[in-house]
Coordinates of C-alpha atoms and ligand atoms in Angstrom, one line a residue:
X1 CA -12.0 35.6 148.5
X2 CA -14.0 35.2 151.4
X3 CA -17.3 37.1 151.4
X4 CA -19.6 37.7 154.1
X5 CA -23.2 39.4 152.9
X6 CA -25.8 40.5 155.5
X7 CA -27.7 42.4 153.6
X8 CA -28.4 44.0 149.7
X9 CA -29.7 42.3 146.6
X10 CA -28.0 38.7 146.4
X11 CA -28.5 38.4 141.9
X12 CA -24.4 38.6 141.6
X13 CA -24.0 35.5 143.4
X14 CA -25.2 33.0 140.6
X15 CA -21.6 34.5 139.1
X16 CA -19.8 32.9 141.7
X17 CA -18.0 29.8 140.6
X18 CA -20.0 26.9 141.9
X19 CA -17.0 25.5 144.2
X20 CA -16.6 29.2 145.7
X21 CA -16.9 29.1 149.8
X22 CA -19.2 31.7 150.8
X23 CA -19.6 32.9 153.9
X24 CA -23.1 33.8 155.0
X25 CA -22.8 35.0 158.4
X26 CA -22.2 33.3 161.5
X27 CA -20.1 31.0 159.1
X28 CA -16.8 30.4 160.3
X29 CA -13.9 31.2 157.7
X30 CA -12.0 28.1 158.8
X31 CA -13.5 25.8 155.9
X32 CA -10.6 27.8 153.6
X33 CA -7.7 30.1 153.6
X34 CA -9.0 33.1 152.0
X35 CA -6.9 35.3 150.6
X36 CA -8.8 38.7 150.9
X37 CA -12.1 39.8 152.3
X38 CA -15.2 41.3 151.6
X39 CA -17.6 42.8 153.7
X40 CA -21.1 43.4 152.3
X41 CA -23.5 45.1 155.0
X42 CA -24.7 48.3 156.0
X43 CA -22.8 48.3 159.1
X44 CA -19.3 49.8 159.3
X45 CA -16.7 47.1 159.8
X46 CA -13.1 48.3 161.6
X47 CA -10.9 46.4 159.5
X48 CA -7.4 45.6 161.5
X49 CA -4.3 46.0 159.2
X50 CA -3.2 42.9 161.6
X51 CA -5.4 40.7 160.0
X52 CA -3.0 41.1 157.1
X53 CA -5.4 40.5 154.3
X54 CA -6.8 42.8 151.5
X55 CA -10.6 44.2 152.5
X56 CA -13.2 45.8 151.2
X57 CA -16.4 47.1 152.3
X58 CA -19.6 47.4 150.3
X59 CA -22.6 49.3 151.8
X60 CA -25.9 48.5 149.9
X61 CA -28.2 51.5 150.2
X62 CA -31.1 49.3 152.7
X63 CA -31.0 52.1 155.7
X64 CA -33.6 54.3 155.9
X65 CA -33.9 57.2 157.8
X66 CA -37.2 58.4 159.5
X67 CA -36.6 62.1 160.3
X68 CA -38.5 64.3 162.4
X69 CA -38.4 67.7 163.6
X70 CA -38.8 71.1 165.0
X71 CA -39.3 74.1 162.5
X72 CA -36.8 75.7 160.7
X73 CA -34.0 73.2 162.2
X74 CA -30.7 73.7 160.7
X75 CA -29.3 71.4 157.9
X76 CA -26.3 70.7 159.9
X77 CA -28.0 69.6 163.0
X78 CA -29.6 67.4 161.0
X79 CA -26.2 65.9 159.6
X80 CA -24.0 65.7 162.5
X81 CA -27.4 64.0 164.1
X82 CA -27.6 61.5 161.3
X83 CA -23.5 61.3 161.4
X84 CA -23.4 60.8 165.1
X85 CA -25.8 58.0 165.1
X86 CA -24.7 56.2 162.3
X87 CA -21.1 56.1 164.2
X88 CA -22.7 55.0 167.5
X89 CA -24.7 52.2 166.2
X90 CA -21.7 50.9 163.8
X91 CA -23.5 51.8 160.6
X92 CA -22.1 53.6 157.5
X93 CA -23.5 57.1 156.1
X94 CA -23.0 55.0 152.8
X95 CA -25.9 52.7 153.4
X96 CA -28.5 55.2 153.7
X97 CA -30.9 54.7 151.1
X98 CA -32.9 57.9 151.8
X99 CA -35.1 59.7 154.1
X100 CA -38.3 59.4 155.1
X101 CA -40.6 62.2 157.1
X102 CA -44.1 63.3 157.3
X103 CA -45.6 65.4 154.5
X104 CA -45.7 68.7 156.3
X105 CA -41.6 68.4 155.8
X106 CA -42.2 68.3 152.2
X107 CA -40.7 72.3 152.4
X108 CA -38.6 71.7 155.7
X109 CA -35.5 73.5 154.3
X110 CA -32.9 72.1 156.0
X111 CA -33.9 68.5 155.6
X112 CA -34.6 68.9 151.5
X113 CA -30.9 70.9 151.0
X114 CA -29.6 67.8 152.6
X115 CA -31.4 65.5 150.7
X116 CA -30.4 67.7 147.5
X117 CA -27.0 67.6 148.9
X118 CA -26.5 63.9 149.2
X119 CA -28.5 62.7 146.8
X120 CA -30.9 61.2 149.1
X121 CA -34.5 60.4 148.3
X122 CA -37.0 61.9 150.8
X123 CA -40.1 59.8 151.4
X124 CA -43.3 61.7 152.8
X125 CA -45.8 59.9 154.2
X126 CA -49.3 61.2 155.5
X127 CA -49.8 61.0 159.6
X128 CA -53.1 59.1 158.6
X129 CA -50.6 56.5 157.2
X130 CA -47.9 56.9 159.7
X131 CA -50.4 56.7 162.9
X132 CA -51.0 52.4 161.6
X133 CA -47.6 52.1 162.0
X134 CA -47.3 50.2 165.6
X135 CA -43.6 51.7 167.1
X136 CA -41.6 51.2 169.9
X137 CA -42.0 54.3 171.3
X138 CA -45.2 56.1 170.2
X139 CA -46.1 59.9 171.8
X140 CA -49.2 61.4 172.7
X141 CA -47.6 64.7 173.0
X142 CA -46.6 64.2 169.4
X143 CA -49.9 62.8 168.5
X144 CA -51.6 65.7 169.8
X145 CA -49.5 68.4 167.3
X146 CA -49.0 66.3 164.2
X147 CA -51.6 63.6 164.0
X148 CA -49.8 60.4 164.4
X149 CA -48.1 59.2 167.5
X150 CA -44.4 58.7 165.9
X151 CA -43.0 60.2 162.8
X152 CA -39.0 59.2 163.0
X153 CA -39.8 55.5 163.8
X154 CA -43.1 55.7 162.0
X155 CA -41.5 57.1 158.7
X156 CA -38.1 55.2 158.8
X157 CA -40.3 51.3 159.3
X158 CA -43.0 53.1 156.2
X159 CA -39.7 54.0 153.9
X160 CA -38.2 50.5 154.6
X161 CA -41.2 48.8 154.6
X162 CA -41.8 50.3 151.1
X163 CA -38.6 49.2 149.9
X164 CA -38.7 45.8 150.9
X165 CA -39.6 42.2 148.9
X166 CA -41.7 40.6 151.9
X167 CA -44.6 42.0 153.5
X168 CA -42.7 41.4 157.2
X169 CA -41.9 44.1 159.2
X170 CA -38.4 45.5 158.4
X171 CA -36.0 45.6 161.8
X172 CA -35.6 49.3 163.0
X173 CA -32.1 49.2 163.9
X174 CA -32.1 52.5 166.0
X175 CA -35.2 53.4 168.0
X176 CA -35.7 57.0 168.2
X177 CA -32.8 59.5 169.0
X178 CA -33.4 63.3 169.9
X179 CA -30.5 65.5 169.3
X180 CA -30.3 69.2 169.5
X181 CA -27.1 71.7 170.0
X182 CA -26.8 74.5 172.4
X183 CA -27.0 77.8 169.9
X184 CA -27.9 76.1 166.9
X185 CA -32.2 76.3 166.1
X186 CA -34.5 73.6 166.3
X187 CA -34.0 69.9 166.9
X188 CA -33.9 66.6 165.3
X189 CA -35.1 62.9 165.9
X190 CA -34.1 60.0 164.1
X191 CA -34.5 56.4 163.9
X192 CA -33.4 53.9 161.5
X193 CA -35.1 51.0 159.8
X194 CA -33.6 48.1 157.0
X195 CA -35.2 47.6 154.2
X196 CA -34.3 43.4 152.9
X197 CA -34.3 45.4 149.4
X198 CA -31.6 48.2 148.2
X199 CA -32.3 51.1 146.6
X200 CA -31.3 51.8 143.4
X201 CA -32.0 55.4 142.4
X202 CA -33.1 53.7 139.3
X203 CA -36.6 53.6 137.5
X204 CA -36.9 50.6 136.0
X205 CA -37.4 49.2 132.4
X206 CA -38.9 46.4 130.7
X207 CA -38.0 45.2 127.5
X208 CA -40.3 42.7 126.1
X209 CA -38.2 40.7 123.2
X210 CA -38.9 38.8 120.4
X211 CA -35.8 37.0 119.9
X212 CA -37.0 35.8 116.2
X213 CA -37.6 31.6 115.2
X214 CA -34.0 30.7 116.2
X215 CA -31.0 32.0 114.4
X216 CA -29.2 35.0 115.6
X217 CA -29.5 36.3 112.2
X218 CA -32.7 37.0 112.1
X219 CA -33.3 38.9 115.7
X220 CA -33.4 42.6 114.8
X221 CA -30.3 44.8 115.9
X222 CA -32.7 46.7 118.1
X223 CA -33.8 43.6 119.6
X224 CA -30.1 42.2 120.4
X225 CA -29.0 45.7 121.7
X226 CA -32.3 45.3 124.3
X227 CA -30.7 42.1 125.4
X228 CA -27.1 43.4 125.7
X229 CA -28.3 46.4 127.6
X230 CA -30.8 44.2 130.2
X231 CA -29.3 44.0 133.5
X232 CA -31.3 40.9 133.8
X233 CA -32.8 38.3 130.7
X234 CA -35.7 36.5 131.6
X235 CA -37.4 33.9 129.6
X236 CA -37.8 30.0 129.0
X237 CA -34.8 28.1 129.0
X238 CA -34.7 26.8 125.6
X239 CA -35.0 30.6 124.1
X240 CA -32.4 32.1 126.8
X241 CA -30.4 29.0 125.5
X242 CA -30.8 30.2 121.7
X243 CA -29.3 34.0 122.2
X244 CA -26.9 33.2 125.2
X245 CA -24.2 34.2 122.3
X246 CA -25.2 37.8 122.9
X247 CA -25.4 37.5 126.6
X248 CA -22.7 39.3 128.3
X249 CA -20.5 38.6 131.6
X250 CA -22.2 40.2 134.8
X251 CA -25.8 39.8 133.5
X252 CA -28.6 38.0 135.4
X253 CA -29.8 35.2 133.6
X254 CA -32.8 33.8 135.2
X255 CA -34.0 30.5 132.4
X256 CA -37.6 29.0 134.3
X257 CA -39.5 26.1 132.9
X258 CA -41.9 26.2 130.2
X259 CA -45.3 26.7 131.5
X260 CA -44.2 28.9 134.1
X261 CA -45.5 31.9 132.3
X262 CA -47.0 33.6 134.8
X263 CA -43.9 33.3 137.1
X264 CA -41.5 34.8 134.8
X265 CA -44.2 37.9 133.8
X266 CA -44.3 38.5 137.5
X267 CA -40.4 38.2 138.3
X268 CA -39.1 40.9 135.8
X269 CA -42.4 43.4 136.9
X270 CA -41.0 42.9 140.2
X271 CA -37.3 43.4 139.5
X272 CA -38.2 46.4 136.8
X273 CA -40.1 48.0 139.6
X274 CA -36.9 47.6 141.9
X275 CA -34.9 49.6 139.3
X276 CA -33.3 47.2 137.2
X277 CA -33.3 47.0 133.4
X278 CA -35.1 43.5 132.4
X279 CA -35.3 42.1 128.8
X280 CA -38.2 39.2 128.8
X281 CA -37.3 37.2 126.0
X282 CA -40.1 35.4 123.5
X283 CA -38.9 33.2 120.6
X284 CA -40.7 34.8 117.4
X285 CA -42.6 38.0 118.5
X286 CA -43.1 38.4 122.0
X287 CA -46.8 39.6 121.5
X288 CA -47.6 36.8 119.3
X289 CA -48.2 33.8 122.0
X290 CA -46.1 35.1 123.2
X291 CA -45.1 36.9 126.7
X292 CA -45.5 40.5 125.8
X293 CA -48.9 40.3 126.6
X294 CA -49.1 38.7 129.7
X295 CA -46.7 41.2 131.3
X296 CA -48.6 44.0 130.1
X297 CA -51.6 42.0 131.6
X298 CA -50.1 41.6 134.6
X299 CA -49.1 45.4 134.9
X300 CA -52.4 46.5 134.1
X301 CA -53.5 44.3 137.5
X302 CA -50.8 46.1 139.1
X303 CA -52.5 49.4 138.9
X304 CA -49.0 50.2 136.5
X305 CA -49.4 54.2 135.1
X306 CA -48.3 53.2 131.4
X307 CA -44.6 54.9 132.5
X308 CA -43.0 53.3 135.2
X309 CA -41.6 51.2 134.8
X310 CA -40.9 51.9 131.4
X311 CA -42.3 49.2 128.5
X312 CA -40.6 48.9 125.1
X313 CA -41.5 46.2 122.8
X314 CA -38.8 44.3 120.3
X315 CA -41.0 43.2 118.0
X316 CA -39.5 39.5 116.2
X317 CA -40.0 37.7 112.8
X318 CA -42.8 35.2 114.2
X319 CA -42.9 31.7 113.2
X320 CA -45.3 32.3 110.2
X321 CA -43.4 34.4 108.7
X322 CA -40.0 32.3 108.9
X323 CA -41.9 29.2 108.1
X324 CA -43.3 31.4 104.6
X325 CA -40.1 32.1 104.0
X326 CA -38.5 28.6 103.6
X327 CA -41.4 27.5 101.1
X328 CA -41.2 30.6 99.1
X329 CA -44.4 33.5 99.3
X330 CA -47.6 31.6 100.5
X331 CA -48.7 34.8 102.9
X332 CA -49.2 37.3 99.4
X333 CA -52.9 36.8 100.5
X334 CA -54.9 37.5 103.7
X335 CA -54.2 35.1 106.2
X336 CA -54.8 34.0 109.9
X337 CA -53.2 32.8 112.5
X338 CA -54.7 29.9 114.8
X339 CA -52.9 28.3 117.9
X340 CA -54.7 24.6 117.9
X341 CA -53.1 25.0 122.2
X342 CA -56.5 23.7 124.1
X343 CA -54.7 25.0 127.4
X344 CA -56.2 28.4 127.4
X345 CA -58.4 28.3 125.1
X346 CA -61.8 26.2 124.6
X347 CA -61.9 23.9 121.7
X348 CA -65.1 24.8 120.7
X349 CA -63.6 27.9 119.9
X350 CA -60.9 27.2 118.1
X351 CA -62.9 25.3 115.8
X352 CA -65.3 28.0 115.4
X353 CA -62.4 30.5 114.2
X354 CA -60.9 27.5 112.0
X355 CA -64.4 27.4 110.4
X356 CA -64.5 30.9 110.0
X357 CA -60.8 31.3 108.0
X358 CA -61.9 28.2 106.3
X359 CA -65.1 30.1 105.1
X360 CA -63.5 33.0 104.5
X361 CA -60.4 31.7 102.3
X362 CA -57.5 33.0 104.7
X363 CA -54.3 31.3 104.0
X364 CA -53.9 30.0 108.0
X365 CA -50.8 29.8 109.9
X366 CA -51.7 26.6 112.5
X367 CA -49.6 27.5 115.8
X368 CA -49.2 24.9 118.7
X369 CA -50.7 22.0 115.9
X370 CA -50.1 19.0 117.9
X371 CA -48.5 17.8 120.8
X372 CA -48.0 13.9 121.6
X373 CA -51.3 13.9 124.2
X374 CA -53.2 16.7 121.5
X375 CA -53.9 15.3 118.1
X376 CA -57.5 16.2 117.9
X377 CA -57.5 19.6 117.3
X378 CA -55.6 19.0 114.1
X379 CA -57.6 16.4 113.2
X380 CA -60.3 18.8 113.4
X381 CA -59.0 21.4 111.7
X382 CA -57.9 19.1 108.9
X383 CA -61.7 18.1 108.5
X384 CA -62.9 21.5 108.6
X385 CA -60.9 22.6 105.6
X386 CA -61.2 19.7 103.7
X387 CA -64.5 20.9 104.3
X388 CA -64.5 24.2 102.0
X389 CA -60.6 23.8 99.6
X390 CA -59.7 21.0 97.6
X391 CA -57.5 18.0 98.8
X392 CA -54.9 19.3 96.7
X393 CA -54.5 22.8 98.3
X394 CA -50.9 23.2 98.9
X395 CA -49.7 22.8 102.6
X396 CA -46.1 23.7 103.9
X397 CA -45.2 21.7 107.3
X398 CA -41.9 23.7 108.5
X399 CA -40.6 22.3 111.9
X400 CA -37.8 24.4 113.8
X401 CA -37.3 27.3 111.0
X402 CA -33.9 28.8 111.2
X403 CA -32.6 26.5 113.6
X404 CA -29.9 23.7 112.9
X405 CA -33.1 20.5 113.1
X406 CA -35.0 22.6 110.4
X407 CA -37.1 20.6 108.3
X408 CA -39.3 21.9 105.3
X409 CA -42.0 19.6 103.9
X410 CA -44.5 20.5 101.0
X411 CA -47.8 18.7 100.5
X412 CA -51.2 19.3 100.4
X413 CA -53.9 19.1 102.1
X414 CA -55.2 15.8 101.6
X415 CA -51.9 14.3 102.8
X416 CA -51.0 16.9 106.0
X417 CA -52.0 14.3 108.8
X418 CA -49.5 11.9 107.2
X419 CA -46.2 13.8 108.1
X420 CA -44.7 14.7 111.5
X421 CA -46.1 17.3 113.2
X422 CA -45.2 18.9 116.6
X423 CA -44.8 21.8 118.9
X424 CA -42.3 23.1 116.8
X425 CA -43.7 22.8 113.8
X426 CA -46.3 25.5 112.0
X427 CA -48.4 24.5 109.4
X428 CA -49.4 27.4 106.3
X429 CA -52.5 25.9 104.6
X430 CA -52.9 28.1 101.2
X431 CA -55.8 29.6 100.5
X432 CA -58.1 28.1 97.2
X433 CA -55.5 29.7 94.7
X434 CA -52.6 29.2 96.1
X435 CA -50.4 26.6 94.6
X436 CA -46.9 24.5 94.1
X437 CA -44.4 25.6 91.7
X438 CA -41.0 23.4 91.8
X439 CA -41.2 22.8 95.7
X440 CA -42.4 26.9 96.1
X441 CA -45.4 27.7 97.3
X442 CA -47.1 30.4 95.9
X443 CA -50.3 32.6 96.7
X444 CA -51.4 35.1 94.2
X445 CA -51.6 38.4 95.1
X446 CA -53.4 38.9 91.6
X447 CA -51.3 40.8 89.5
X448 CA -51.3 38.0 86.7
Ligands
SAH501 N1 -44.0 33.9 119.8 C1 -43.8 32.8 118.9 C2 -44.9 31.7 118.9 C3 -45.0 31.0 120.2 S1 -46.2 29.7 120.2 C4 -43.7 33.3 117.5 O1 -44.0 34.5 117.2 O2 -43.3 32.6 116.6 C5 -45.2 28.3 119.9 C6 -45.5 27.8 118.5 O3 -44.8 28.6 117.6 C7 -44.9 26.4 118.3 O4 -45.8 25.4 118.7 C8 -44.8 26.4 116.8 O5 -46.1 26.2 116.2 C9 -44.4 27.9 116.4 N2 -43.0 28.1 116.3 C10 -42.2 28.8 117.1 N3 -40.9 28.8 116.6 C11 -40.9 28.0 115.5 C12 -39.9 27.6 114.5 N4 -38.6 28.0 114.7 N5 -40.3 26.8 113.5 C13 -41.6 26.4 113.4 N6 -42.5 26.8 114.3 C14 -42.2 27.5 115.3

């Protein structure tokens, strides 16, 4: 199939086989011998039955519509205006996004009915705002009743520019047309601008999703129907990798490197605020290290209202609690979490919380313990509890819980530093009664 796109959202083509020929435009088709077409552009193609091949048209809502006009001017004028147009320049009433005006049209009732009537978002703007917009043909006379020397061309490059990814100015295809009819009220000018984004008539949604410490089994139902439902899953390779199972065909799968955190927070805002539905996956919880918080971070920047787009969080069994699991029930007891990562935070606090659980006789969950190029941090932490429990507190050391490499070590903590440790691991140090029963680690809750 050959396709030619020219304008409109290009996510589906990652589900193009890689060997597919596709025809960006100005392409010529000779490379293969397609065997049906497809057109994807706002403009209206004339498709010749000679050419002998099957066609199809899709029209990706990226026109926009500036409208202005005289009081009281009838809904029809308006139409055959915008119908008229459209045929003359080649483009299709099927592209239109929506309209855009200025806000004293907010009640102009011919253009809202035909904005009801279509479906069509209208998109006021103030003349304050539309008066910075530099036109092609700009009018004082226009200036002087309204406030702002263009409204059609003004609002239709405002809409468009609204609705577009880059901060360039968005091409106005048609420059400003003035219709009116002999008998019929009022009169009408229009001009028409491309956004580089389509609309979507969609508010958008962000699921943030703890996908659990590895094995489908133990991601919440809620949680996998979040994924399934996502029009796009975002997250670090590896964890995309570990629930592709409940991926299905058709959905955008965008996997970025590790330590691209900020990135990925960032790309689902920006597609959720497009209109699409976009599950941001985190192994464990998301909002334990995870990347729950760092979109809502960046959302708060963002000046988000706490409702578009929409937030849900799929909370995940964390690695704490998977690792507790394996060894038996060494979290009966208070207990901490501490990420030994240096990345973010100082070391010098990290070791003032590790003294502080260590003081206070938390059982302590050690996240992030030790990379190849970090060892020091644990080494620290193992001093500072050696410092206030006995050597023989019992220690579990589970590396990739619920995953097929899962290995479950119990020692104590005299003899931690002695076993492999590493970026998947966590480490549960028990607290001063917690102790080893048969390979289970227990901490009394102190019922006995
Ligand atoms: N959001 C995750 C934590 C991310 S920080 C959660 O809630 O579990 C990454 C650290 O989590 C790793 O360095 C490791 O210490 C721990 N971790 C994550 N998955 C793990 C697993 N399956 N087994 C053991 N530790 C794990």
């Amino acid at each position: 199939m050959a396709i030619v796109q020219e304008a409109g959202t290009a996510l589906w083509q990652q589900h193009l086989p890689a060997d597919h020929p596709f025809q960006w435009p100005d392409t010529d088709s000779s490379s293969a011998a397609p065997q049906a077409r497809v057109w994807i552009s706002p403009r209206q193609r004339q498709m010749s039955p000679g050419e002998g091949l099957p066609q199809g048209q899709w029209h990706p809502r990226v026109l926009w519509v500036g409208v202005g006009c005289e009081r009281g001017t009838a809904q029809a004028l308006i139409a055959q205006a915008i119908e008229q147009i459209c045929g003359h320049y080649g483009l299709a009433v099927d592209a239109i996004a929506g309209l855009a005006s200025l806000e004293l049209k907010a009640d102009e009732p011919g253009l809202v009915a035909l904005c009801q009537d279509h479906h069509w978002p209208l998109q006021l703007f103030s003349s304050a705002h539309l008066s910075t917009i530099q036109v092609p043909h700009p009018s004082a006379v226009v200036a002087q009743a309204v406030g702002t020397p263009s409204v059609a061309e003004a609002a239709a490059l405002a809409a468009a520019q609204a609705s577009s990814a880059q901060a360039t100015t968005p091409p106005l295809l048609v420059p400003k047309q003035v219709r009116r009819q002999p008998g019929v009220s009022g009169a009408v000018t229009l001009a028409i601008a491309q956004a580089s984004r389509e609309y979507t008539g969609r508010e958008g949604h962000l699921a943030l999703v703890g996908t659990g410490p590895g094995s489908l089994d133990q991601l919440t139902p809620a949680a996998k129907g979040a994924i399934t439902r996502a029009d796009v899953v975002i997250g670090y390779g590896l964890y995309v990798d570990l629930i592709r199972p409940l991926l299905r065909p058709g959905q955008i799968v965008e996997a970025l490197p590790i330590s691209q955190e900020r990135q990925r927070a960032r790309r689902a805002i920006e597609l959720a605020r497009w209109g699409l539905s976009v599950a941001v996956v985190s192994s464990g919880d998301c909002g334990i290290y995870g990347m729950a918080g760092l979109v809502l971070e960046h959302l708060a920047l963002s000046d988000w209202d706490g409702q578009t787009p929409a937030v849900a969080v799929y909370p995940g069994i964390t690695a704490l609690q998977a690792a507790a699991a394996r060894v038996g029930a060494p979290l009966m007891h208070d207990f901490c979490a501490i990420s030994l990562s240096d990345l973010l935070t100082p070391l010098a606090v990290i070791e003032q919380r590790l003294t502080a659980a260590a003081t206070a006789d938390f059982v302590v969950a050690l996240y992030n313990p030790q990379s190849q190029r970090r060892t020091e941090p644990l080494a620290l932490a193992h001093r500072i509890f050696l410092a206030h429990r006995p050597g023989n507190t019992p220690v579990a050391i589970v590396r990739a819980a619920y995953r097929p490499q899962e290995t479950v070590i119990c020692t104590t903590l005299d003899q931690l530093l002695g076993h492999p440790i590493d970026m998947v691991t966590v480490v549960l140090i028990g607290n001063r009664t917690s102790r080893l029963h048969q390979g289970w680690m227990i901490t009394p809750r102190g019922y006995l």
